[in-house]
């Protein structure tokens, strides 16, 4: 475990993994802040900005949309930071900030189709509930 502030950071114990899927209790965790206290009835997903039709969904509405299951690898952007020379800022991760799981959810394309992305939009920027200062861009292409 690597600690930072009030967040939680756990590496995946690679020696305990058999096959490609990582059990939930062994999945790496990277969080600079305590997990937000979100009640399911207060959770929202919003798509806004360069869209023709902003989308605002509560959890039951999102769960009512078609979903699919896909095996996906996730890796922290700071994975292997311990080897940087000069040292990088942040947690000094080794090579274990990576995990693989079968995720089930609504395809992003379904949500983008509902929002009707403007022709001049170039990326999607995701912001989580834990901190608005953490965002990740994803090119539309």
mmCIF file of N, CA and C in Angstrom:
data_model
loop_
_atom_site.group_PDB
_atom_site.id
_atom_site.type_symbol
_atom_site.label_atom_id
_atom_site.label_comp_id
_atom_site.label_asym_id
_atom_site.label_seq_id
_atom_site.Cartn_x
_atom_site.Cartn_y
_atom_site.Cartn_z
ATOM 1 N N UNK A 1 0.845 -1.180 0.000
ATOM 2 C CA UNK A 1 0.000 0.000 0.000
ATOM 3 C C UNK A 1 0.880 1.229 0.000
ATOM 4 N N UNK A 2 0.466 2.218 -0.769
ATOM 5 C CA UNK A 2 1.137 3.512 -0.812
ATOM 6 C C UNK A 2 0.107 4.531 -0.391
ATOM 7 N N UNK A 3 0.382 5.319 0.631
ATOM 8 C CA UNK A 3 -0.597 6.280 1.115
ATOM 9 C C UNK A 3 -0.285 7.691 0.692
ATOM 10 N N UNK A 4 -1.316 8.512 0.514
ATOM 11 C CA UNK A 4 -1.155 9.920 0.175
ATOM 12 C C UNK A 4 -2.351 10.652 0.743
ATOM 13 N N UNK A 5 -2.131 11.547 1.686
ATOM 14 C CA UNK A 5 -3.243 12.294 2.260
ATOM 15 C C UNK A 5 -4.286 11.353 2.815
ATOM 16 N N UNK A 6 -5.531 11.632 2.486
ATOM 17 C CA UNK A 6 -6.632 10.790 2.948
ATOM 18 C C UNK A 6 -7.067 9.780 1.904
ATOM 19 N N UNK A 7 -6.323 9.662 0.829
ATOM 20 C CA UNK A 7 -6.694 8.752 -0.241
ATOM 21 C C UNK A 7 -6.285 7.332 0.048
ATOM 22 N N UNK A 8 -6.630 6.451 -0.858
ATOM 23 C CA UNK A 8 -6.293 5.037 -0.760
ATOM 24 C C UNK A 8 -5.557 4.637 -2.020
ATOM 25 N N UNK A 9 -4.423 3.964 -1.841
ATOM 26 C CA UNK A 9 -3.643 3.513 -2.984
ATOM 27 C C UNK A 9 -3.106 2.124 -2.682
ATOM 28 N N UNK A 10 -3.546 1.147 -3.477
ATOM 29 C CA UNK A 10 -3.122 -0.231 -3.295
ATOM 30 C C UNK A 10 -2.656 -0.783 -4.637
ATOM 31 N N UNK A 11 -1.516 -1.456 -4.635
ATOM 32 C CA UNK A 11 -1.017 -2.115 -5.833
ATOM 33 C C UNK A 11 -1.660 -3.490 -5.973
ATOM 34 N N UNK A 12 -1.668 -4.022 -7.186
ATOM 35 C CA UNK A 12 -2.137 -5.380 -7.423
ATOM 36 C C UNK A 12 -1.022 -6.355 -7.070
ATOM 37 N N UNK A 13 -1.265 -7.313 -6.184
ATOM 38 C CA UNK A 13 -0.241 -8.311 -5.866
ATOM 39 C C UNK A 13 -0.143 -9.330 -7.002
ATOM 40 N N UNK A 14 0.728 -9.044 -7.954
ATOM 41 C CA UNK A 14 0.801 -9.852 -9.172
ATOM 42 C C UNK A 14 1.061 -11.327 -8.893
ATOM 43 N N UNK A 15 1.762 -11.643 -7.800
ATOM 44 C CA UNK A 15 2.050 -13.046 -7.482
ATOM 45 C C UNK A 15 0.795 -13.815 -7.050
ATOM 46 N N UNK A 16 -0.318 -13.108 -6.796
ATOM 47 C CA UNK A 16 -1.562 -13.765 -6.392
ATOM 48 C C UNK A 16 -2.571 -13.867 -7.541
ATOM 49 N N UNK A 17 -2.158 -13.469 -8.745
ATOM 50 C CA UNK A 17 -3.068 -13.455 -9.888
ATOM 51 C C UNK A 17 -2.863 -14.718 -10.719
ATOM 52 N N UNK A 18 -3.953 -15.382 -11.041
ATOM 53 C CA UNK A 18 -3.925 -16.541 -11.938
ATOM 54 C C UNK A 18 -4.864 -16.271 -13.091
ATOM 55 N N UNK A 19 -4.395 -16.336 -14.304
ATOM 56 C CA UNK A 19 -5.229 -16.002 -15.460
ATOM 57 C C UNK A 19 -5.173 -14.515 -15.741
ATOM 58 N N UNK A 20 -6.145 -14.033 -16.502
ATOM 59 C CA UNK A 20 -6.104 -12.618 -16.879
ATOM 60 C C UNK A 20 -6.985 -11.726 -16.020
ATOM 61 N N UNK A 21 -8.030 -12.252 -15.407
ATOM 62 C CA UNK A 21 -8.927 -11.418 -14.610
ATOM 63 C C UNK A 21 -8.416 -11.273 -13.180
ATOM 64 N N UNK A 22 -8.517 -10.062 -12.658
ATOM 65 C CA UNK A 22 -8.069 -9.748 -11.301
ATOM 66 C C UNK A 22 -9.300 -9.652 -10.396
ATOM 67 N N UNK A 23 -9.331 -10.436 -9.320
ATOM 68 C CA UNK A 23 -10.444 -10.380 -8.373
ATOM 69 C C UNK A 23 -10.572 -8.970 -7.801
ATOM 70 N N UNK A 24 -11.806 -8.576 -7.464
ATOM 71 C CA UNK A 24 -12.056 -7.228 -6.938
ATOM 72 C C UNK A 24 -11.149 -6.871 -5.767
ATOM 73 N N UNK A 25 -10.973 -7.806 -4.824
ATOM 74 C CA UNK A 25 -10.195 -7.491 -3.629
ATOM 75 C C UNK A 25 -8.708 -7.323 -3.930
ATOM 76 N N UNK A 26 -8.253 -7.736 -5.122
ATOM 77 C CA UNK A 26 -6.844 -7.608 -5.507
ATOM 78 C C UNK A 26 -6.617 -6.509 -6.538
ATOM 79 N N UNK A 27 -7.690 -5.876 -7.002
ATOM 80 C CA UNK A 27 -7.617 -4.847 -8.042
ATOM 81 C C UNK A 27 -6.882 -3.619 -7.501
ATOM 82 N N UNK A 28 -6.000 -3.035 -8.303
ATOM 83 C CA UNK A 28 -5.283 -1.850 -7.826
ATOM 84 C C UNK A 28 -6.268 -0.714 -7.576
ATOM 85 N N UNK A 29 -5.927 0.154 -6.659
ATOM 86 C CA UNK A 29 -6.775 1.286 -6.309
ATOM 87 C C UNK A 29 -5.913 2.534 -6.255
ATOM 88 N N UNK A 30 -6.325 3.545 -6.953
ATOM 89 C CA UNK A 30 -5.608 4.826 -6.969
ATOM 90 C C UNK A 30 -6.614 5.907 -6.653
ATOM 91 N N UNK A 31 -6.478 6.527 -5.501
ATOM 92 C CA UNK A 31 -7.398 7.576 -5.090
ATOM 93 C C UNK A 31 -6.656 8.570 -4.226
ATOM 94 N N UNK A 32 -6.616 9.826 -4.655
ATOM 95 C CA UNK A 32 -5.971 10.867 -3.862
ATOM 96 C C UNK A 32 -6.882 11.409 -2.774
ATOM 97 N N UNK A 33 -8.152 11.114 -2.859
ATOM 98 C CA UNK A 33 -9.131 11.650 -1.925
ATOM 99 C C UNK A 33 -9.969 10.514 -1.369
ATOM 100 N N UNK A 34 -10.592 10.734 -0.229
ATOM 101 C CA UNK A 34 -11.505 9.698 0.270
ATOM 102 C C UNK A 34 -12.617 9.475 -0.742
ATOM 103 N N UNK A 35 -13.115 8.254 -0.852
ATOM 104 C CA UNK A 35 -14.225 8.013 -1.790
ATOM 105 C C UNK A 35 -15.408 8.906 -1.447
ATOM 106 N N UNK A 36 -16.048 9.480 -2.463
ATOM 107 C CA UNK A 36 -17.197 10.346 -2.182
ATOM 108 C C UNK A 36 -18.358 9.533 -1.630
ATOM 109 N N UNK A 37 -19.109 10.141 -0.753
ATOM 110 C CA UNK A 37 -20.299 9.496 -0.196
ATOM 111 C C UNK A 37 -21.462 9.794 -1.131
ATOM 112 N N UNK A 38 -21.698 8.880 -2.062
ATOM 113 C CA UNK A 38 -22.777 9.056 -3.036
ATOM 114 C C UNK A 38 -23.842 7.996 -2.816
ATOM 115 N N UNK A 39 -25.018 8.438 -2.472
ATOM 116 C CA UNK A 39 -26.146 7.512 -2.373
ATOM 117 C C UNK A 39 -26.636 7.230 -3.783
ATOM 118 N N UNK A 40 -27.002 5.989 -4.083
ATOM 119 C CA UNK A 40 -27.458 5.669 -5.444
ATOM 120 C C UNK A 40 -28.563 6.596 -5.948
ATOM 121 N N UNK A 41 -29.445 7.057 -5.048
ATOM 122 C CA UNK A 41 -30.534 7.927 -5.499
ATOM 123 C C UNK A 41 -30.076 9.363 -5.758
ATOM 124 N N UNK A 42 -28.822 9.687 -5.410
ATOM 125 C CA UNK A 42 -28.283 11.020 -5.670
ATOM 126 C C UNK A 42 -27.290 11.030 -6.829
ATOM 127 N N UNK A 43 -26.896 9.856 -7.304
ATOM 128 C CA UNK A 43 -25.900 9.742 -8.359
ATOM 129 C C UNK A 43 -26.458 10.274 -9.674
ATOM 130 N N UNK A 44 -25.624 11.006 -10.447
ATOM 131 C CA UNK A 44 -26.030 11.553 -11.747
ATOM 132 C C UNK A 44 -24.903 11.387 -12.754
ATOM 133 N N UNK A 45 -25.279 11.219 -14.001
ATOM 134 C CA UNK A 45 -24.342 11.260 -15.115
ATOM 135 C C UNK A 45 -24.808 12.388 -16.025
ATOM 136 N N UNK A 46 -23.904 13.349 -16.276
ATOM 137 C CA UNK A 46 -24.251 14.479 -17.126
ATOM 138 C C UNK A 46 -23.301 14.560 -18.312
ATOM 139 N N UNK A 47 -23.859 14.745 -19.496
ATOM 140 C CA UNK A 47 -23.098 15.040 -20.703
ATOM 141 C C UNK A 47 -23.547 16.430 -21.144
ATOM 142 N N UNK A 48 -22.595 17.352 -21.143
ATOM 143 C CA UNK A 48 -22.920 18.737 -21.489
ATOM 144 C C UNK A 48 -21.727 19.351 -22.207
ATOM 145 N N UNK A 49 -21.874 20.547 -22.669
ATOM 146 C CA UNK A 49 -20.795 21.207 -23.398
ATOM 147 C C UNK A 49 -21.143 21.290 -24.871
ATOM 148 N N UNK A 50 -20.286 20.782 -25.728
ATOM 149 C CA UNK A 50 -20.472 20.862 -27.181
ATOM 150 C C UNK A 50 -21.411 19.747 -27.655
ATOM 151 N N UNK A 51 -22.639 19.796 -27.129
ATOM 152 C CA UNK A 51 -23.680 18.839 -27.496
ATOM 153 C C UNK A 51 -24.947 19.596 -27.884
ATOM 154 N N UNK A 52 -25.756 18.976 -28.721
ATOM 155 C CA UNK A 52 -27.026 19.586 -29.123
ATOM 156 C C UNK A 52 -28.103 19.343 -28.076
ATOM 157 N N UNK A 53 -27.972 18.231 -27.350
ATOM 158 C CA UNK A 53 -28.973 17.844 -26.364
ATOM 159 C C UNK A 53 -28.269 17.370 -25.094
ATOM 160 N N UNK A 54 -28.107 18.223 -24.084
ATOM 161 C CA UNK A 54 -27.469 17.754 -22.847
ATOM 162 C C UNK A 54 -28.211 16.541 -22.281
ATOM 163 N N UNK A 55 -27.452 15.622 -21.714
ATOM 164 C CA UNK A 55 -28.013 14.397 -21.133
ATOM 165 C C UNK A 55 -27.775 14.439 -19.633
ATOM 166 N N UNK A 56 -28.807 14.153 -18.867
ATOM 167 C CA UNK A 56 -28.709 14.107 -17.403
ATOM 168 C C UNK A 56 -29.476 12.865 -16.961
ATOM 169 N N UNK A 57 -28.736 11.836 -16.531
ATOM 170 C CA UNK A 57 -29.353 10.560 -16.193
ATOM 171 C C UNK A 57 -29.154 10.225 -14.722
ATOM 172 N N UNK A 58 -30.196 9.696 -14.103
ATOM 173 C CA UNK A 58 -30.022 9.120 -12.779
ATOM 174 C C UNK A 58 -29.639 7.647 -12.962
ATOM 175 N N UNK A 59 -29.321 6.978 -11.880
ATOM 176 C CA UNK A 59 -28.838 5.604 -11.966
ATOM 177 C C UNK A 59 -29.877 4.636 -12.560
ATOM 178 N N UNK A 60 -31.143 4.678 -12.141
ATOM 179 C CA UNK A 60 -32.110 3.753 -12.756
ATOM 180 C C UNK A 60 -32.251 3.959 -14.268
ATOM 181 N N UNK A 61 -32.199 5.202 -14.714
ATOM 182 C CA UNK A 61 -32.324 5.464 -16.163
ATOM 183 C C UNK A 61 -31.098 4.929 -16.893
ATOM 184 N N UNK A 62 -29.909 5.130 -16.335
ATOM 185 C CA UNK A 62 -28.702 4.600 -16.970
ATOM 186 C C UNK A 62 -28.769 3.074 -17.033
ATOM 187 N N UNK A 63 -29.200 2.448 -15.948
ATOM 188 C CA UNK A 63 -29.281 0.984 -15.894
ATOM 189 C C UNK A 63 -30.336 0.421 -16.834
ATOM 190 N N UNK A 64 -31.276 1.246 -17.270
ATOM 191 C CA UNK A 64 -32.317 0.777 -18.185
ATOM 192 C C UNK A 64 -31.834 0.733 -19.637
ATOM 193 N N UNK A 65 -30.693 1.339 -19.923
ATOM 194 C CA UNK A 65 -30.155 1.342 -21.287
ATOM 195 C C UNK A 65 -29.463 0.021 -21.590
ATOM 196 N N UNK A 66 -29.345 -0.330 -22.865
ATOM 197 C CA UNK A 66 -28.645 -1.571 -23.222
ATOM 198 C C UNK A 66 -27.209 -1.546 -22.701
ATOM 199 N N UNK A 67 -26.742 -2.680 -22.206
ATOM 200 C CA UNK A 67 -25.370 -2.761 -21.688
ATOM 201 C C UNK A 67 -24.643 -3.922 -22.345
ATOM 202 N N UNK A 68 -23.346 -3.939 -22.150
ATOM 203 C CA UNK A 68 -22.508 -5.031 -22.661
ATOM 204 C C UNK A 68 -21.402 -5.290 -21.658
ATOM 205 N N UNK A 69 -20.806 -6.470 -21.751
ATOM 206 C CA UNK A 69 -19.692 -6.835 -20.879
ATOM 207 C C UNK A 69 -18.446 -6.948 -21.741
ATOM 208 N N UNK A 70 -17.366 -6.350 -21.249
ATOM 209 C CA UNK A 70 -16.118 -6.352 -22.003
ATOM 210 C C UNK A 70 -14.950 -6.487 -21.032
ATOM 211 N N UNK A 71 -13.983 -7.322 -21.396
ATOM 212 C CA UNK A 71 -12.774 -7.465 -20.590
ATOM 213 C C UNK A 71 -11.842 -6.304 -20.929
ATOM 214 N N UNK A 72 -11.404 -5.573 -19.891
ATOM 215 C CA UNK A 72 -10.636 -4.348 -20.096
ATOM 216 C C UNK A 72 -9.487 -4.267 -19.094
ATOM 217 N N UNK A 73 -8.312 -3.892 -19.597
ATOM 218 C CA UNK A 73 -7.159 -3.612 -18.743
ATOM 219 C C UNK A 73 -7.186 -2.153 -18.332
ATOM 220 N N UNK A 74 -6.914 -1.868 -17.072
ATOM 221 C CA UNK A 74 -6.772 -0.504 -16.572
ATOM 222 C C UNK A 74 -5.374 -0.350 -15.998
ATOM 223 N N UNK A 75 -4.760 0.780 -16.298
ATOM 224 C CA UNK A 75 -3.425 1.059 -15.781
ATOM 225 C C UNK A 75 -3.379 2.506 -15.314
ATOM 226 N N UNK A 76 -2.849 2.739 -14.135
ATOM 227 C CA UNK A 76 -2.661 4.087 -13.625
ATOM 228 C C UNK A 76 -1.633 4.800 -14.501
ATOM 229 N N UNK A 77 -1.887 6.069 -14.803
ATOM 230 C CA UNK A 77 -0.940 6.851 -15.613
ATOM 231 C C UNK A 77 0.419 6.944 -14.943
ATOM 232 N N UNK A 78 0.473 6.756 -13.632
ATOM 233 C CA UNK A 78 1.739 6.821 -12.914
ATOM 234 C C UNK A 78 2.408 5.474 -12.717
ATOM 235 N N UNK A 79 1.885 4.426 -13.382
ATOM 236 C CA UNK A 79 2.487 3.103 -13.234
ATOM 237 C C UNK A 79 3.965 3.165 -13.620
ATOM 238 N N UNK A 80 4.813 2.540 -12.827
ATOM 239 C CA UNK A 80 6.275 2.491 -13.037
ATOM 240 C C UNK A 80 6.954 3.833 -12.768
ATOM 241 N N UNK A 81 6.277 4.757 -12.138
ATOM 242 C CA UNK A 81 6.858 6.071 -11.836
ATOM 243 C C UNK A 81 8.135 5.950 -11.003
ATOM 244 N N UNK A 82 8.250 4.901 -10.226
ATOM 245 C CA UNK A 82 9.418 4.692 -9.372
ATOM 246 C C UNK A 82 10.713 4.666 -10.185
ATOM 247 N N UNK A 83 10.628 4.308 -11.463
ATOM 248 C CA UNK A 83 11.828 4.210 -12.294
ATOM 249 C C UNK A 83 12.193 5.515 -12.998
ATOM 250 N N UNK A 84 11.382 6.572 -12.841
ATOM 251 C CA UNK A 84 11.668 7.837 -13.526
ATOM 252 C C UNK A 84 12.959 8.450 -13.008
ATOM 253 N N UNK A 85 13.719 9.045 -13.900
ATOM 254 C CA UNK A 85 14.950 9.746 -13.527
ATOM 255 C C UNK A 85 15.000 11.046 -14.321
ATOM 256 N N UNK A 86 14.764 12.179 -13.693
ATOM 257 C CA UNK A 86 14.579 12.398 -12.259
ATOM 258 C C UNK A 86 13.215 11.892 -11.789
ATOM 259 N N UNK A 87 13.079 11.697 -10.478
ATOM 260 C CA UNK A 87 11.824 11.173 -9.939
ATOM 261 C C UNK A 87 10.631 12.049 -10.322
ATOM 262 N N UNK A 88 9.524 11.404 -10.693
ATOM 263 C CA UNK A 88 8.295 12.122 -11.004
ATOM 264 C C UNK A 88 7.544 12.475 -9.738
ATOM 265 N N UNK A 89 6.647 13.433 -9.860
ATOM 266 C CA UNK A 89 5.814 13.826 -8.719
ATOM 267 C C UNK A 89 4.777 12.749 -8.440
ATOM 268 N N UNK A 90 4.253 12.743 -7.237
ATOM 269 C CA UNK A 90 3.167 11.838 -6.890
ATOM 270 C C UNK A 90 3.656 10.528 -6.314
ATOM 271 N N UNK A 91 2.705 9.581 -6.214
ATOM 272 C CA UNK A 91 3.021 8.265 -5.659
ATOM 273 C C UNK A 91 4.103 7.587 -6.483
ATOM 274 N N UNK A 92 5.034 6.975 -5.812
ATOM 275 C CA UNK A 92 6.133 6.291 -6.487
ATOM 276 C C UNK A 92 5.740 4.842 -6.746
ATOM 277 N N UNK A 93 4.830 4.656 -7.717
ATOM 278 C CA UNK A 93 4.327 3.341 -8.067
ATOM 279 C C UNK A 93 5.438 2.463 -8.620
ATOM 280 N N UNK A 94 5.318 1.185 -8.361
ATOM 281 C CA UNK A 94 6.169 0.192 -9.012
ATOM 282 C C UNK A 94 5.442 -0.213 -10.307
ATOM 283 N N UNK A 95 5.458 -1.462 -10.668
ATOM 284 C CA UNK A 95 4.801 -1.916 -11.899
ATOM 285 C C UNK A 95 3.439 -2.548 -11.654
ATOM 286 N N UNK A 96 2.864 -2.361 -10.476
ATOM 287 C CA UNK A 96 1.654 -3.106 -10.120
ATOM 288 C C UNK A 96 0.390 -2.252 -10.053
ATOM 289 N N UNK A 97 0.397 -1.073 -10.671
ATOM 290 C CA UNK A 97 -0.814 -0.255 -10.733
ATOM 291 C C UNK A 97 -1.542 -0.572 -12.038
ATOM 292 N N UNK A 98 -1.851 -1.864 -12.194
ATOM 293 C CA UNK A 98 -2.513 -2.353 -13.400
ATOM 294 C C UNK A 98 -3.389 -3.546 -13.015
ATOM 295 N N UNK A 99 -4.570 -3.634 -13.613
ATOM 296 C CA UNK A 99 -5.469 -4.749 -13.346
ATOM 297 C C UNK A 99 -6.366 -4.967 -14.558
ATOM 298 N N UNK A 100 -6.994 -6.118 -14.604
ATOM 299 C CA UNK A 100 -7.876 -6.491 -15.703
ATOM 300 C C UNK A 100 -9.163 -7.062 -15.115
ATOM 301 N N UNK A 101 -10.306 -6.650 -15.678
ATOM 302 C CA UNK A 101 -11.593 -7.149 -15.183
ATOM 303 C C UNK A 101 -12.595 -7.185 -16.317
ATOM 304 N N UNK A 102 -13.673 -7.884 -16.102
ATOM 305 C CA UNK A 102 -14.806 -7.869 -17.020
ATOM 306 C C UNK A 102 -15.796 -6.847 -16.473
ATOM 307 N N UNK A 103 -15.945 -5.756 -17.196
ATOM 308 C CA UNK A 103 -16.835 -4.677 -16.796
ATOM 309 C C UNK A 103 -18.121 -4.757 -17.602
ATOM 310 N N UNK A 104 -19.239 -4.478 -16.949
ATOM 311 C CA UNK A 104 -20.528 -4.418 -17.624
ATOM 312 C C UNK A 104 -21.064 -3.005 -17.484
ATOM 313 N N UNK A 105 -21.491 -2.442 -18.608
ATOM 314 C CA UNK A 105 -22.033 -1.096 -18.568
ATOM 315 C C UNK A 105 -22.570 -0.661 -19.918
ATOM 316 N N UNK A 106 -23.054 0.546 -19.931
ATOM 317 C CA UNK A 106 -23.615 1.151 -21.139
ATOM 318 C C UNK A 106 -22.467 1.660 -21.998
ATOM 319 N N UNK A 107 -22.532 1.387 -23.282
ATOM 320 C CA UNK A 107 -21.522 1.871 -24.208
ATOM 321 C C UNK A 107 -21.544 3.394 -24.251
ATOM 322 N N UNK A 108 -20.374 4.000 -24.238
ATOM 323 C CA UNK A 108 -20.278 5.455 -24.340
ATOM 324 C C UNK A 108 -20.951 5.947 -25.618
ATOM 325 N N UNK A 109 -20.888 5.163 -26.691
ATOM 326 C CA UNK A 109 -21.491 5.579 -27.956
ATOM 327 C C UNK A 109 -22.990 5.807 -27.820
ATOM 328 N N UNK A 110 -23.661 4.990 -27.027
ATOM 329 C CA UNK A 110 -25.099 5.171 -26.811
ATOM 330 C C UNK A 110 -25.367 6.528 -26.178
ATOM 331 N N UNK A 111 -24.562 6.897 -25.211
ATOM 332 C CA UNK A 111 -24.742 8.182 -24.534
ATOM 333 C C UNK A 111 -24.402 9.347 -25.455
ATOM 334 N N UNK A 112 -23.341 9.203 -26.248
ATOM 335 C CA UNK A 112 -22.962 10.263 -27.186
ATOM 336 C C UNK A 112 -24.033 10.451 -28.255
ATOM 337 N N UNK A 113 -24.649 9.354 -28.696
ATOM 338 C CA UNK A 113 -25.734 9.455 -29.672
ATOM 339 C C UNK A 113 -26.917 10.210 -29.088
ATOM 340 N N UNK A 114 -27.218 9.982 -27.814
ATOM 341 C CA UNK A 114 -28.311 10.713 -27.169
ATOM 342 C C UNK A 114 -28.002 12.205 -27.079
ATOM 343 N N UNK A 115 -26.749 12.529 -26.773
ATOM 344 C CA UNK A 115 -26.362 13.929 -26.592
ATOM 345 C C UNK A 115 -26.199 14.669 -27.916
ATOM 346 N N UNK A 116 -26.013 13.957 -29.006
ATOM 347 C CA UNK A 116 -25.796 14.548 -30.321
ATOM 348 C C UNK A 116 -24.621 15.533 -30.285
ATOM 349 N N UNK A 117 -23.429 14.988 -30.299
ATOM 350 C CA UNK A 117 -22.198 15.775 -30.222
ATOM 351 C C UNK A 117 -22.119 16.761 -31.384
ATOM 352 N N UNK A 118 -21.728 18.002 -31.097
ATOM 353 C CA UNK A 118 -21.550 19.034 -32.130
ATOM 354 C C UNK A 118 -20.395 18.655 -33.052
ATOM 355 N N UNK A 119 -20.468 19.080 -34.314
ATOM 356 C CA UNK A 119 -19.452 18.752 -35.313
ATOM 357 C C UNK A 119 -18.062 19.271 -34.950
ATOM 358 N N UNK A 120 -17.981 20.370 -34.195
ATOM 359 C CA UNK A 120 -16.671 20.954 -33.868
ATOM 360 C C UNK A 120 -16.078 20.406 -32.568
ATOM 361 N N UNK A 121 -16.770 19.468 -31.911
ATOM 362 C CA UNK A 121 -16.238 18.867 -30.682
ATOM 363 C C UNK A 121 -15.047 17.971 -31.035
ATOM 364 N N UNK A 122 -14.009 17.997 -30.198
ATOM 365 C CA UNK A 122 -12.810 17.200 -30.490
ATOM 366 C C UNK A 122 -12.512 16.154 -29.427
ATOM 367 N N UNK A 123 -13.043 16.318 -28.220
ATOM 368 C CA UNK A 123 -12.776 15.337 -27.173
ATOM 369 C C UNK A 123 -13.875 15.344 -26.132
ATOM 370 N N UNK A 124 -13.868 14.298 -25.337
ATOM 371 C CA UNK A 124 -14.749 14.166 -24.187
ATOM 372 C C UNK A 124 -13.858 14.297 -22.966
ATOM 373 N N UNK A 125 -14.274 15.078 -21.995
ATOM 374 C CA UNK A 125 -13.502 15.222 -20.763
ATOM 375 C C UNK A 125 -14.349 14.686 -19.619
ATOM 376 N N UNK A 126 -13.825 13.662 -18.950
ATOM 377 C CA UNK A 126 -14.531 13.051 -17.832
ATOM 378 C C UNK A 126 -14.061 13.638 -16.509
ATOM 379 N N UNK A 127 -15.012 13.901 -15.629
ATOM 380 C CA UNK A 127 -14.718 14.414 -14.288
ATOM 381 C C UNK A 127 -15.449 13.539 -13.289
ATOM 382 N N UNK A 128 -14.725 13.032 -12.292
ATOM 383 C CA UNK A 128 -15.337 12.173 -11.290
ATOM 384 C C UNK A 128 -15.906 12.955 -10.129
ATOM 385 N N UNK A 129 -16.600 12.258 -9.247
ATOM 386 C CA UNK A 129 -17.231 12.886 -8.091
ATOM 387 C C UNK A 129 -16.242 13.141 -6.958
ATOM 388 N N UNK A 130 -15.051 12.515 -7.019
ATOM 389 C CA UNK A 130 -14.115 12.673 -5.906
ATOM 390 C C UNK A 130 -13.430 14.035 -5.913
ATOM 391 N N UNK A 131 -13.118 14.597 -7.097
ATOM 392 C CA UNK A 131 -12.473 15.897 -7.181
ATOM 393 C C UNK A 131 -12.580 16.426 -8.598
ATOM 394 N N UNK A 132 -13.092 17.641 -8.734
ATOM 395 C CA UNK A 132 -13.202 18.259 -10.056
ATOM 396 C C UNK A 132 -11.824 18.566 -10.642
ATOM 397 N N UNK A 133 -10.782 18.532 -9.818
ATOM 398 C CA UNK A 133 -9.435 18.821 -10.317
ATOM 399 C C UNK A 133 -8.846 17.642 -11.098
ATOM 400 N N UNK A 134 -9.453 16.474 -10.997
ATOM 401 C CA UNK A 134 -8.994 15.318 -11.762
ATOM 402 C C UNK A 134 -9.926 15.119 -12.947
ATOM 403 N N UNK A 135 -9.377 15.308 -14.122
ATOM 404 C CA UNK A 135 -10.139 15.133 -15.353
ATOM 405 C C UNK A 135 -9.297 14.339 -16.330
ATOM 406 N N UNK A 136 -9.960 13.680 -17.256
ATOM 407 C CA UNK A 136 -9.252 12.902 -18.268
ATOM 408 C C UNK A 136 -9.933 13.130 -19.606
ATOM 409 N N UNK A 137 -9.144 13.518 -20.618
ATOM 410 C CA UNK A 137 -9.672 13.729 -21.949
ATOM 411 C C UNK A 137 -9.596 12.452 -22.774
ATOM 412 N N UNK A 138 -10.551 12.277 -23.650
ATOM 413 C CA UNK A 138 -10.618 11.138 -24.549
ATOM 414 C C UNK A 138 -10.977 11.681 -25.935
ATOM 415 N N UNK A 139 -10.053 11.555 -26.909
ATOM 416 C CA UNK A 139 -10.360 12.064 -28.246
ATOM 417 C C UNK A 139 -11.598 11.380 -28.824
ATOM 418 N N UNK A 140 -12.455 12.160 -29.480
ATOM 419 C CA UNK A 140 -13.659 11.591 -30.075
ATOM 420 C C UNK A 140 -13.349 10.560 -31.148
ATOM 421 N N UNK A 141 -12.269 10.749 -31.866
ATOM 422 C CA UNK A 141 -11.949 9.797 -32.934
ATOM 423 C C UNK A 141 -11.649 8.441 -32.382
#
